[in-house]
XYZ file of C-alpha atoms in Angstrom:
175
model
C 87.819 -88.266 169.575
C 86.003 -90.570 166.589
C 84.601 -93.621 166.222
C 85.565 -96.687 163.737
C 82.630 -98.808 162.838
C 82.803 -102.316 162.080
C 79.944 -104.681 160.677
C 79.753 -108.292 161.159
C 82.923 -108.186 163.452
C 83.819 -111.670 164.440
C 82.006 -112.441 167.525
C 84.680 -114.182 169.470
C 84.754 -114.487 173.470
C 86.545 -111.238 173.594
C 83.834 -109.115 171.735
C 80.782 -111.069 173.332
C 82.190 -110.412 176.803
C 82.609 -106.707 176.026
C 79.166 -106.362 174.439
C 77.644 -107.852 177.873
C 79.365 -105.778 179.878
C 78.323 -102.729 177.592
C 74.893 -103.824 177.864
C 74.905 -104.489 181.318
C 76.253 -100.490 181.837
C 73.865 -99.181 179.613
C 70.891 -100.982 181.386
C 72.208 -99.847 184.368
C 72.671 -96.222 183.893
C 69.172 -96.033 182.960
C 69.543 -97.266 179.281
C 66.332 -98.925 177.593
C 67.778 -102.243 175.860
C 65.682 -105.084 177.140
C 65.795 -104.814 180.950
C 65.029 -102.584 183.786
C 68.106 -101.536 186.212
C 69.790 -103.096 188.127
C 70.726 -106.224 186.288
C 73.881 -108.395 186.487
C 76.090 -109.570 183.238
C 74.787 -113.230 184.067
C 71.227 -111.959 183.421
C 72.216 -110.180 180.461
C 74.248 -113.132 178.783
C 70.959 -115.177 178.579
C 69.495 -112.684 176.330
C 72.808 -111.915 174.448
C 73.166 -115.481 173.565
C 69.760 -115.750 171.944
C 70.647 -112.242 170.139
C 74.138 -113.620 169.328
C 72.706 -116.675 167.486
C 70.980 -115.030 164.775
C 74.398 -113.155 163.756
C 77.354 -114.806 161.770
C 77.785 -116.598 158.495
C 74.920 -117.869 156.941
C 72.489 -116.240 159.783
C 70.008 -113.565 158.966
C 71.020 -110.662 161.389
C 73.876 -108.244 161.441
C 75.968 -106.597 163.987
C 77.256 -102.819 163.663
C 79.881 -102.016 166.483
C 81.262 -98.859 167.204
C 84.986 -98.548 168.627
C 86.816 -95.520 169.713
C 89.086 -95.308 167.335
C 91.810 -93.714 169.605
C 91.469 -96.167 172.216
C 89.580 -99.282 170.494
C 87.000 -99.246 173.543
C 83.894 -100.778 172.242
C 81.187 -97.208 172.646
C 78.428 -98.903 170.884
C 76.145 -101.129 168.803
C 73.483 -102.168 167.309
C 71.652 -105.455 165.811
C 70.058 -105.089 162.093
C 67.645 -108.235 162.665
C 65.655 -109.478 159.733
C 61.834 -110.491 160.338
C 62.582 -113.693 158.517
C 59.548 -113.627 156.302
C 60.116 -112.721 152.851
C 57.094 -110.015 152.311
C 59.026 -107.983 155.004
C 62.796 -108.491 153.452
C 62.852 -104.715 152.214
C 63.646 -103.487 155.778
C 65.375 -104.358 158.945
C 64.466 -103.792 162.359
C 67.204 -101.989 164.683
C 67.451 -103.794 167.920
C 69.825 -102.972 171.338
C 70.756 -99.476 169.922
C 73.472 -98.281 172.750
C 76.203 -95.996 173.486
C 78.401 -96.803 176.954
C 77.085 -94.083 179.390
C 80.866 -93.184 179.263
C 80.681 -91.761 175.915
C 77.198 -90.174 176.084
C 76.595 -86.568 175.249
C 79.573 -86.634 172.639
C 77.263 -87.553 169.281
C 78.290 -90.709 169.107
C 74.674 -91.763 169.208
C 73.870 -89.823 166.074
C 76.890 -91.009 164.311
C 76.131 -94.910 165.209
C 72.360 -93.989 163.431
C 73.857 -92.216 160.707
C 76.057 -95.424 160.079
C 73.303 -97.523 160.162
C 71.086 -95.778 157.583
C 74.092 -95.660 155.627
C 75.284 -99.393 155.676
C 71.114 -100.076 155.266
C 71.420 -97.632 152.194
C 74.187 -99.840 150.543
C 72.274 -102.874 151.027
C 69.384 -101.602 149.055
C 66.895 -101.404 152.091
C 63.876 -99.450 151.517
C 63.497 -98.652 155.329
C 64.392 -99.347 158.893
C 62.288 -99.740 162.356
C 63.002 -99.725 165.909
C 61.099 -99.896 169.315
C 61.915 -97.756 172.164
C 60.656 -97.340 175.904
C 58.958 -94.002 176.198
C 59.536 -91.369 179.031
C 62.837 -91.130 178.229
C 62.663 -88.645 175.875
C 64.457 -91.133 173.278
C 61.320 -90.094 170.438
C 63.419 -86.262 169.962
C 66.575 -88.006 169.705
C 65.607 -90.429 166.922
C 63.617 -87.564 165.628
C 66.960 -85.642 165.386
C 68.125 -88.557 163.370
C 65.068 -88.349 160.983
C 62.976 -90.932 162.086
C 59.225 -90.631 162.742
C 56.683 -92.159 164.983
C 54.914 -94.863 163.194
C 53.103 -96.205 166.437
C 52.543 -96.486 170.026
C 51.092 -99.054 172.633
C 50.236 -97.206 175.665
C 51.373 -98.694 178.956
C 52.778 -101.644 177.126
C 56.291 -101.903 179.024
C 55.818 -102.219 183.018
C 59.139 -100.998 184.254
C 57.904 -101.410 187.932
C 54.984 -101.372 189.728
C 52.952 -98.307 188.766
C 55.282 -96.871 185.993
C 53.823 -98.292 182.752
C 55.463 -97.136 179.762
C 54.613 -96.857 176.050
C 56.281 -99.192 173.561
C 56.904 -96.695 170.599
C 57.681 -97.638 167.257
C 59.949 -95.502 165.067
C 60.288 -95.616 161.333
C 62.988 -94.339 158.931
C 62.334 -94.193 154.998
C 65.513 -94.704 153.184
C 63.338 -94.372 149.641
């Protein structure tokens, strides 16, 4: 199966609901996308509405979605978030990078990251940044995609009492 990418899709009610379902499924499968499992769609909607507000005509953020070409099913997504500060306009922060658990292990995450890099280069951006929750092996995945660790805040993310994880910043130089 292959992925079809869409940048800045129409964020109508159907896609919004699909994004929230994806986000909930990813979180409940152990993904680190802003919540700790278990989470409900109602809980995710509150954060999703804030994320959606920055996307759309005249807004500074962008959404990249990946659908399975054959089925049309939403397989993954990420947001390009502007820092909304002129001196940082030469790079973007990737947020909510996720691939549905049903599709993990097929290389879709690497495809999503490669498409994000291609889009960023087409815009003339010089670099991309993302943060991740330590302890899940994500540094190795992003490293294979060409990213380097740029910083780490120890024990900054409390997943549960006695389970603190590092907040890791990854950087991709596009120059």
